[in-house]
Tab-separated table of C-alpha atoms and ligand atoms in Angstrom:
chain	number	residue	atom	x	y	z
A	37	MET	CA	135.519	79.151	180.611
A	38	THR	CA	136.887	78.208	177.259
A	39	ILE	CA	135.103	77.677	173.975
A	40	ARG	CA	135.712	74.814	171.606
A	41	ILE	CA	135.968	75.444	167.878
A	42	GLY	CA	136.289	71.935	166.527
A	43	PRO	CA	139.581	70.620	167.949
A	44	LEU	CA	140.694	74.087	169.134
A	45	GLU	CA	140.043	75.726	172.463
A	46	THR	CA	139.986	79.468	173.086
A	47	ARG	CA	141.696	81.076	176.076
A	48	ASN	CA	138.429	82.488	177.425
A	49	ARG	CA	134.994	83.445	176.144
A	50	VAL	CA	135.469	87.157	175.451
A	51	PHE	CA	136.478	87.742	171.827
A	52	LEU	CA	137.598	90.810	169.892
A	53	ALA	CA	135.290	91.519	166.916
A	54	PRO	CA	136.629	91.755	163.379
A	55	MET	CA	136.599	95.429	162.344
A	56	SER	CA	137.853	96.508	158.943
A	57	GLY	CA	140.295	99.370	159.196
A	58	VAL	CA	140.779	98.706	162.919
A	59	THR	CA	141.698	95.120	163.807
A	60	ASP	CA	144.760	94.739	161.646
A	61	GLU	CA	147.534	92.339	162.593
A	62	ALA	CA	149.166	94.938	164.861
A	63	LEU	CA	146.044	95.573	166.939
A	64	ARG	CA	145.101	91.895	167.041
A	65	SER	CA	148.506	90.888	168.343
A	66	VAL	CA	148.268	93.517	171.096
A	67	ALA	CA	144.728	92.423	172.037
A	68	HIS	CA	145.899	88.809	172.065
A	69	ASP	CA	148.864	89.665	174.321
A	70	CYS	CA	146.375	91.437	176.599
A	71	GLY	CA	144.156	88.417	177.097
A	72	ALA	CA	141.478	88.464	174.371
A	73	GLY	CA	139.918	85.018	174.083
A	74	LEU	CA	140.063	85.108	170.288
A	75	VAL	CA	140.887	87.721	167.670
A	76	VAL	CA	139.601	87.688	164.090
A	77	SER	CA	141.118	89.318	161.017
A	78	GLU	CA	139.475	92.180	159.194
A	79	MET	CA	137.120	90.994	156.476
A	80	VAL	CA	139.111	89.677	153.517
A	81	ALA	CA	137.430	89.598	150.095
A	82	SER	CA	137.985	86.033	148.922
A	83	GLU	CA	138.377	86.706	145.205
A	84	GLU	CA	140.808	89.566	145.830
A	85	LEU	CA	142.787	87.375	148.218
A	86	VAL	CA	143.086	84.660	145.597
A	87	ARG	CA	144.166	87.296	143.079
A	88	GLN	CA	146.744	88.431	145.665
A	89	ARG	CA	145.634	92.043	145.902
A	90	GLN	CA	148.191	93.649	148.173
A	91	ASP	CA	145.811	95.140	150.749
A	92	MET	CA	143.890	91.864	151.071
A	93	CYS	CA	147.119	89.921	151.555
A	94	ARG	CA	148.072	92.334	154.328
A	95	ARG	CA	144.653	91.927	155.945
A	96	ALA	CA	145.168	88.184	155.890
A	97	ARG	CA	148.560	88.335	157.555
A	98	GLY	CA	149.022	86.602	160.878
A	99	SER	CA	151.810	85.260	163.030
A	100	ASP	CA	152.640	82.147	164.980
A	101	LYS	CA	152.459	84.214	168.154
A	102	VAL	CA	148.721	84.820	167.824
A	103	LYS	CA	146.929	81.505	167.967
A	104	PRO	CA	144.391	80.462	166.891
A	105	PHE	CA	144.820	82.519	163.739
A	106	VAL	CA	141.375	83.344	162.322
A	107	ILE	CA	140.920	84.781	158.824
A	108	GLN	CA	137.490	86.145	157.977
A	109	LEU	CA	136.422	85.702	154.356
A	110	ALA	CA	133.668	87.507	152.485
A	111	GLY	CA	132.336	86.719	149.051
A	112	ARG	CA	129.306	85.927	146.975
A	113	GLU	CA	130.456	83.030	144.817
A	114	ALA	CA	131.058	79.513	146.070
A	115	LYS	CA	134.046	79.119	143.777
A	116	TRP	CA	135.877	82.114	145.269
A	117	MET	CA	134.945	81.198	148.836
A	118	ALA	CA	136.429	77.735	148.304
A	119	GLU	CA	139.557	79.112	146.638
A	120	GLY	CA	139.846	81.779	149.326
A	121	ALA	CA	139.599	79.133	152.029
A	122	ARG	CA	142.474	77.209	150.463
A	123	VAL	CA	144.645	80.313	150.255
A	124	ALA	CA	143.767	81.291	153.843
A	125	GLN	CA	144.811	77.855	154.996
A	126	ASP	CA	148.089	78.103	153.124
A	127	LEU	CA	148.657	81.400	154.933
A	128	GLY	CA	148.412	79.485	158.196
A	129	ALA	CA	144.789	80.111	159.222
A	130	ASP	CA	143.631	77.794	162.014
A	131	VAL	CA	140.014	78.869	161.543
A	132	ILE	CA	138.092	80.431	158.652
A	133	ASP	CA	135.250	82.742	159.576
A	134	ILE	CA	132.614	83.620	156.985
A	135	ASN	CA	131.186	87.139	156.975
A	136	MET	CA	127.419	87.337	156.589
A	137	GLY	CA	127.027	90.352	158.820
A	138	CYS	CA	128.556	93.309	157.035
A	139	PRO	CA	125.805	95.845	156.260
A	140	SER	CA	127.903	98.145	154.060
A	141	ARG	CA	126.188	98.966	150.748
A	142	GLN	CA	129.506	98.443	149.006
A	143	VAL	CA	129.482	94.858	150.284
A	144	THR	CA	125.735	94.111	150.199
A	145	GLY	CA	125.504	95.780	146.787
A	146	GLY	CA	127.852	93.011	145.659
A	147	LEU	CA	125.418	90.604	147.356
A	148	SER	CA	127.821	89.458	150.006
A	149	GLY	CA	128.002	90.273	153.733
A	150	SER	CA	124.549	90.477	155.299
A	151	ALA	CA	122.831	90.501	151.883
A	152	LEU	CA	123.375	86.749	151.943
A	153	MET	CA	120.751	86.557	154.676
A	154	ARG	CA	118.148	87.354	152.012
A	155	ASP	CA	118.842	84.107	150.183
A	156	LEU	CA	119.520	81.267	152.578
A	157	ASP	CA	119.955	78.653	149.841
A	158	HIS	CA	122.742	80.686	148.311
A	159	ALA	CA	124.197	81.474	151.756
A	160	THR	CA	124.222	77.769	152.611
A	161	SER	CA	125.901	76.901	149.323
A	162	LEU	CA	128.731	79.316	150.159
A	163	VAL	CA	129.077	77.778	153.620
A	164	SER	CA	129.174	74.254	152.161
A	165	ALA	CA	131.770	75.239	149.558
A	166	THR	CA	133.975	76.785	152.245
A	167	VAL	CA	133.639	73.824	154.616
A	168	SER	CA	134.397	71.344	151.804
A	169	ALA	CA	137.516	73.242	150.751
A	170	ALA	CA	138.853	73.778	154.284
A	171	ARG	CA	140.766	71.330	156.437
A	172	VAL	CA	140.397	73.716	159.375
A	173	PRO	CA	137.202	74.612	161.297
A	174	VAL	CA	134.828	77.090	159.683
A	175	THR	CA	132.779	79.601	161.698
A	176	LEU	CA	130.066	82.049	160.639
A	177	LYS	CA	129.237	85.617	161.667
A	178	MET	CA	125.809	87.030	160.905
A	179	ARG	CA	123.135	89.480	161.997
A	180	LEU	CA	119.604	88.722	163.245
A	181	GLY	CA	118.351	88.931	159.668
A	182	TRP	CA	117.873	91.397	156.846
A	183	ASP	CA	115.077	93.386	158.517
A	184	ASP	CA	112.494	93.053	161.284
A	185	THR	CA	110.211	90.957	159.117
A	186	ASN	CA	113.016	88.513	158.259
A	187	LEU	CA	114.673	87.422	161.495
A	188	ASN	CA	116.088	84.266	159.966
A	189	ALA	CA	119.348	83.941	161.926
A	190	PRO	CA	118.118	80.755	163.704
A	191	THR	CA	117.381	79.055	160.367
A	192	LEU	CA	120.686	80.132	158.814
A	193	ALA	CA	122.597	79.052	161.926
A	194	ARG	CA	120.901	75.628	161.896
A	195	ARG	CA	121.635	75.159	158.216
A	196	ALA	CA	125.226	76.275	158.750
A	197	GLU	CA	125.680	73.747	161.547
A	198	ASP	CA	124.261	71.004	159.305
A	199	ALA	CA	126.776	72.079	156.643
A	200	GLY	CA	129.668	71.687	159.100
A	201	VAL	CA	130.145	75.118	160.690
A	202	GLN	CA	131.634	74.843	164.193
A	203	LEU	CA	130.694	78.164	165.822
A	204	VAL	CA	128.253	80.978	165.091
A	205	THR	CA	128.442	84.652	166.084
A	206	VAL	CA	125.325	86.814	165.975
A	207	HIS	CA	125.270	90.604	166.079
A	208	GLY	CA	121.906	91.482	167.618
A	209	ARG	CA	120.799	93.879	164.899
A	210	THR	CA	119.263	93.455	161.464
A	211	ARG	CA	121.049	94.609	158.324
A	212	CYS	CA	118.535	97.418	157.866
A	213	GLN	CA	119.384	98.781	161.293
A	214	PHE	CA	123.018	99.236	160.274
A	215	TYR	CA	124.381	100.505	163.631
A	216	THR	CA	121.285	102.380	164.818
A	217	GLY	CA	119.153	101.552	167.837
A	218	LYS	CA	120.315	99.055	170.413
A	219	ALA	CA	121.420	95.498	169.787
A	220	ASP	CA	118.689	93.049	170.844
A	221	TRP	CA	120.492	90.504	173.031
A	222	ARG	CA	117.280	88.639	173.841
A	223	ALA	CA	116.573	88.004	170.151
A	224	ILE	CA	119.894	86.137	169.913
A	225	LYS	CA	118.435	83.462	172.208
A	226	ALA	CA	116.352	82.043	169.356
A	227	VAL	CA	119.627	81.115	167.659
A	228	LYS	CA	120.858	79.300	170.757
A	229	SER	CA	117.782	77.065	170.698
A	230	ALA	CA	118.373	76.239	167.015
A	231	ILE	CA	121.964	74.937	167.257
A	232	THR	CA	124.224	72.708	169.329
A	233	ILE	CA	127.546	74.365	168.359
A	234	PRO	CA	128.865	77.318	170.433
A	235	LEU	CA	127.153	80.678	170.010
A	236	ILE	CA	128.819	84.060	170.489
A	237	ALA	CA	126.679	87.154	171.100
A	238	ASN	CA	127.746	90.548	169.773
A	239	GLY	CA	126.548	94.147	169.707
A	240	ASP	CA	126.853	97.011	172.196
A	241	CYS	CA	128.712	95.025	174.828
A	242	ALA	CA	131.200	97.455	176.366
A	243	THR	CA	131.563	96.657	180.081
A	244	PRO	CA	131.817	93.613	182.346
A	245	ALA	CA	128.214	94.297	183.460
A	246	ASP	CA	127.112	94.353	179.800
A	247	ALA	CA	128.889	91.053	179.215
A	248	LYS	CA	127.073	89.396	182.133
A	249	ALA	CA	123.711	90.807	181.018
A	250	MET	CA	124.366	89.799	177.414
A	251	LEU	CA	125.276	86.228	178.374
A	252	ASP	CA	122.109	85.988	180.495
A	253	ALA	CA	119.768	87.517	177.912
A	254	SER	CA	121.121	85.629	174.899
A	255	GLY	CA	122.045	82.315	176.478
A	256	ALA	CA	125.229	82.567	174.395
A	257	ASP	CA	128.452	80.759	175.280
A	258	GLY	CA	130.599	83.847	174.841
A	259	VAL	CA	130.627	87.498	173.867
A	260	MET	CA	132.405	89.539	171.217
A	261	ILE	CA	133.498	93.138	171.771
A	262	GLY	CA	133.872	95.574	168.887
A	263	ARG	CA	133.732	99.333	169.340
A	264	GLY	CA	133.976	98.971	173.104
A	265	ALA	CA	137.620	98.025	172.532
A	266	TYR	CA	138.488	101.238	170.670
A	267	GLY	CA	141.422	102.786	172.499
A	268	ARG	CA	141.696	99.827	174.904
A	269	PRO	CA	142.695	96.601	173.139
A	270	TRP	CA	143.135	95.050	176.582
A	271	TRP	CA	139.372	95.384	177.162
A	272	PRO	CA	138.266	91.889	176.049
A	273	GLY	CA	140.940	90.480	178.386
A	274	VAL	CA	139.849	92.769	181.227
A	275	ILE	CA	136.196	91.766	180.761
A	276	ALA	CA	137.204	88.101	180.745
A	277	GLN	CA	139.084	88.640	184.018
A	278	ALA	CA	136.005	90.331	185.507
A	279	LEU	CA	133.978	87.254	184.539
A	280	GLY	CA	136.438	85.212	186.578
A	281	GLU	CA	138.290	83.792	183.601
A	282	ASN	CA	141.836	83.613	182.331
A	283	GLY	CA	142.042	87.247	181.198
A	284	PHE	CA	144.056	90.375	181.874
A	285	ARG	CA	144.288	92.788	184.795
A	286	GLU	CA	143.401	96.386	183.861
A	287	PRO	CA	146.763	98.035	183.131
A	288	THR	CA	148.156	100.912	185.178
A	289	VAL	CA	148.796	104.165	183.321
A	290	LEU	CA	152.453	103.208	182.940
A	291	ALA	CA	151.649	99.717	181.670
A	292	GLU	CA	149.108	101.230	179.306
A	293	LEU	CA	151.769	103.554	177.871
A	294	ARG	CA	153.986	100.558	177.134
A	295	ILE	CA	151.117	98.796	175.344
A	296	VAL	CA	150.290	101.887	173.277
A	297	LEU	CA	153.902	102.373	172.171
A	298	GLU	CA	154.172	98.689	171.322
A	299	HIS	CA	150.993	99.006	169.255
A	300	GLN	CA	152.465	101.980	167.412
A	301	ALA	CA	155.710	100.079	166.706
A	302	ARG	CA	153.836	97.030	165.426
A	303	THR	CA	151.641	99.222	163.197
A	304	ILE	CA	154.686	100.838	161.600
A	305	GLU	CA	156.259	97.424	161.121
A	306	LEU	CA	153.104	96.108	159.433
A	307	TYR	CA	152.597	98.968	156.984
A	308	SER	CA	155.664	101.210	156.586
A	309	ASP	CA	156.651	104.497	158.168
A	310	ALA	CA	154.171	106.666	156.265
A	311	LEU	CA	151.153	104.365	156.059
A	312	GLY	CA	151.782	103.161	159.607
A	313	ASN	CA	151.707	106.774	160.779
A	314	LYS	CA	148.389	107.409	159.038
A	315	THR	CA	146.871	104.142	160.239
A	316	PHE	CA	147.877	104.673	163.860
A	317	ARG	CA	146.322	108.175	164.070
A	318	LYS	CA	142.816	106.966	164.807
A	319	HIS	CA	144.113	104.636	167.517
A	320	ALA	CA	146.172	107.428	169.096
A	321	GLY	CA	143.035	109.603	169.106
A	322	TRP	CA	141.036	106.835	170.790
A	323	TYR	CA	143.724	106.194	173.412
A	324	ALA	CA	143.734	109.907	174.277
A	325	GLN	CA	139.927	110.048	174.340
A	326	ARG	CA	139.817	107.144	176.819
A	327	LEU	CA	142.334	108.918	179.073
A	328	PHE	CA	140.098	111.975	178.996
A	329	GLU	CA	136.921	109.962	179.688
A	330	ARG	CA	138.518	108.507	182.817
A	331	GLY	CA	139.495	111.991	183.994
A	332	TYR	CA	143.227	111.268	183.571
A	333	ILE	CA	143.844	114.237	181.271
A	334	SER	CA	142.071	117.560	180.855
A	335	GLU	CA	140.086	118.539	177.801
A	336	THR	CA	142.784	121.094	177.000
A	337	ALA	CA	145.440	118.370	177.029
A	338	LEU	CA	143.264	116.174	174.829
A	339	GLN	CA	142.772	118.942	172.272
A	340	ALA	CA	146.460	119.876	172.363
A	341	PHE	CA	147.437	116.238	171.767
A	342	ARG	CA	145.037	115.966	168.852
A	343	GLY	CA	146.402	119.166	167.346
A	344	LYS	CA	150.051	118.155	167.701
A	345	ALA	CA	150.261	114.387	167.421
A	346	LEU	CA	147.499	113.514	164.995
A	347	SER	CA	148.895	115.568	162.153
A	348	ASN	CA	152.538	114.788	162.768
A	349	SER	CA	154.088	112.471	160.185
A	350	ASN	CA	157.244	111.861	162.213
A	351	ASN	CA	156.672	108.632	164.147
A	352	SER	CA	159.363	109.293	166.778
A	353	GLN	CA	157.795	112.657	167.538
A	354	VAL	CA	154.353	111.044	167.780
A	355	ALA	CA	155.826	108.540	170.254
A	356	SER	CA	157.245	111.442	172.305
A	357	GLU	CA	153.834	113.176	172.284
A	358	ILE	CA	152.207	109.958	173.488
A	359	GLN	CA	154.832	109.643	176.236
A	360	ALA	CA	154.190	113.255	177.318
A	361	LEU	CA	150.425	112.700	177.349
A	362	TYR	CA	150.770	109.632	179.567
A	363	ASP	CA	153.175	111.525	181.851
A	364	GLN	CA	150.399	114.066	182.360
A	365	ALA	CA	147.851	111.300	182.826
A	366	GLY	CA	150.103	109.593	185.379
A	367	SER	CA	150.585	112.724	187.458
A	368	LEU	CA	146.911	113.715	187.339
A	369	HIS	CA	145.895	110.155	188.188
A	370	ARG	CA	148.383	110.048	191.105
A	371	ASP	CA	147.153	113.431	192.356
A	372	ALA	CA	143.556	112.225	192.221
A	373	ALA	CA	144.485	109.002	194.019
A	374	ALA	CA	146.498	110.826	196.736
B	162	LIG	C1	134.692	100.101	161.820
B	162	LIG	C2	134.013	98.774	161.805
B	162	LIG	C3	134.431	97.792	160.920
B	162	LIG	C4	133.819	96.541	160.915
B	162	LIG	N1	134.298	95.563	160.075
B	162	LIG	C5	133.793	94.288	160.157
B	162	LIG	C6	134.378	93.227	159.423
B	162	LIG	O1	135.359	93.392	158.694
B	162	LIG	N2	133.829	91.993	159.560
B	162	LIG	C7	132.738	91.762	160.372
B	162	LIG	O2	132.260	90.626	160.465
B	162	LIG	N3	132.188	92.754	161.089
B	162	LIG	C8	132.689	93.994	161.012
B	162	LIG	N4	132.178	94.980	161.803
B	162	LIG	C9	131.088	94.659	162.747
B	162	LIG	C10	131.674	94.280	164.130
B	162	LIG	O3	132.401	93.083	164.055
B	162	LIG	C11	130.543	94.112	165.153
B	162	LIG	O4	129.680	93.104	164.698
B	162	LIG	C12	129.737	95.384	165.369
B	162	LIG	O5	130.587	96.513	165.485
B	162	LIG	C13	128.854	95.286	166.619
B	162	LIG	O6	129.640	95.082	167.773
B	162	LIG	P1	130.004	96.282	168.793
B	162	LIG	O7	128.713	96.946	169.166
B	162	LIG	O8	130.664	95.589	169.940
B	162	LIG	O9	130.895	97.232	168.053
B	162	LIG	C14	132.739	96.254	161.798
B	162	LIG	C15	132.321	97.251	162.676
B	162	LIG	C16	132.937	98.491	162.704
B	162	LIG	C17	132.458	99.527	163.680
């Protein structure tokens, strides 16, 4: 199944969540190549984007190969949201997503992110300013509300739809929960009843079975995967395939190695040799952890890889360490299968 965002149509209904410090252009392009229904940029601070701060410009980078290109904007002033939307469009964005879900004190302290859910009039004014400035569809990502006594996502979603938003994503936690407890998929259903535009459910969805249960419980049109895609950017595509959609077949160990090395190369290209090396370390650690969790490498091999590869600033040597790790994984996996 596909999802319509205004005139656009997604490949399937399993999306990769925006994650600052994780879903940069390199990771998004890999996830896209591996079947994700939609990928969204890391949160981009609208004022800083307009002022062309280098890191924000990099966050807002996209390519013609990854379509639709979605830039997520955050901000607390209508003026900057509107200006940011114009800049995002000039950068080629096909969709602008507004962040009203980030719980970070740094962001909510500046009264943006999920803090906007405490003042729906102000939140709606930001949405209206963004929609008025944009020629492309605008979407909105939020939480269930600020806290358990203010579960106002249905009202905000309704008001956003009235203001012209074309799709809403809801993370089934309140701001005050941060990432604790379990996402409440059932609570997302109240949003579905409040709107006619597509709804995407998010929070703690990490397997095909989770995705089915989440779709049932929330009544949502699609799901969004965040941390469940750490160390497996093909996972949204694989879940889509498991739901019977146009997705991606789970890669073999050898195919996985090719994807990982491609991800490393794209990361270095995006940042530079040194910053690319530093940025890729967490991904390399996650890839290795996933191999270990599936029983493809031993704990000793995992620890040895961490010790050698994750402090090595020579990217070719890191690539060789990755190759060696996957060689071990391949032989252990073959032995187990034999
Ligand atoms: C490291 C990290 C960074 C995140 N950055 C963003 C962000 O930039 N924009 C956003 O809307 N949500 C952000 N989120 C929230 C995720 O998009 C998602 O809503 C949340 O992780 C719940 O989904 P999950 O349980 O599938 O991870 C971030 C989450 C994590 C873990």
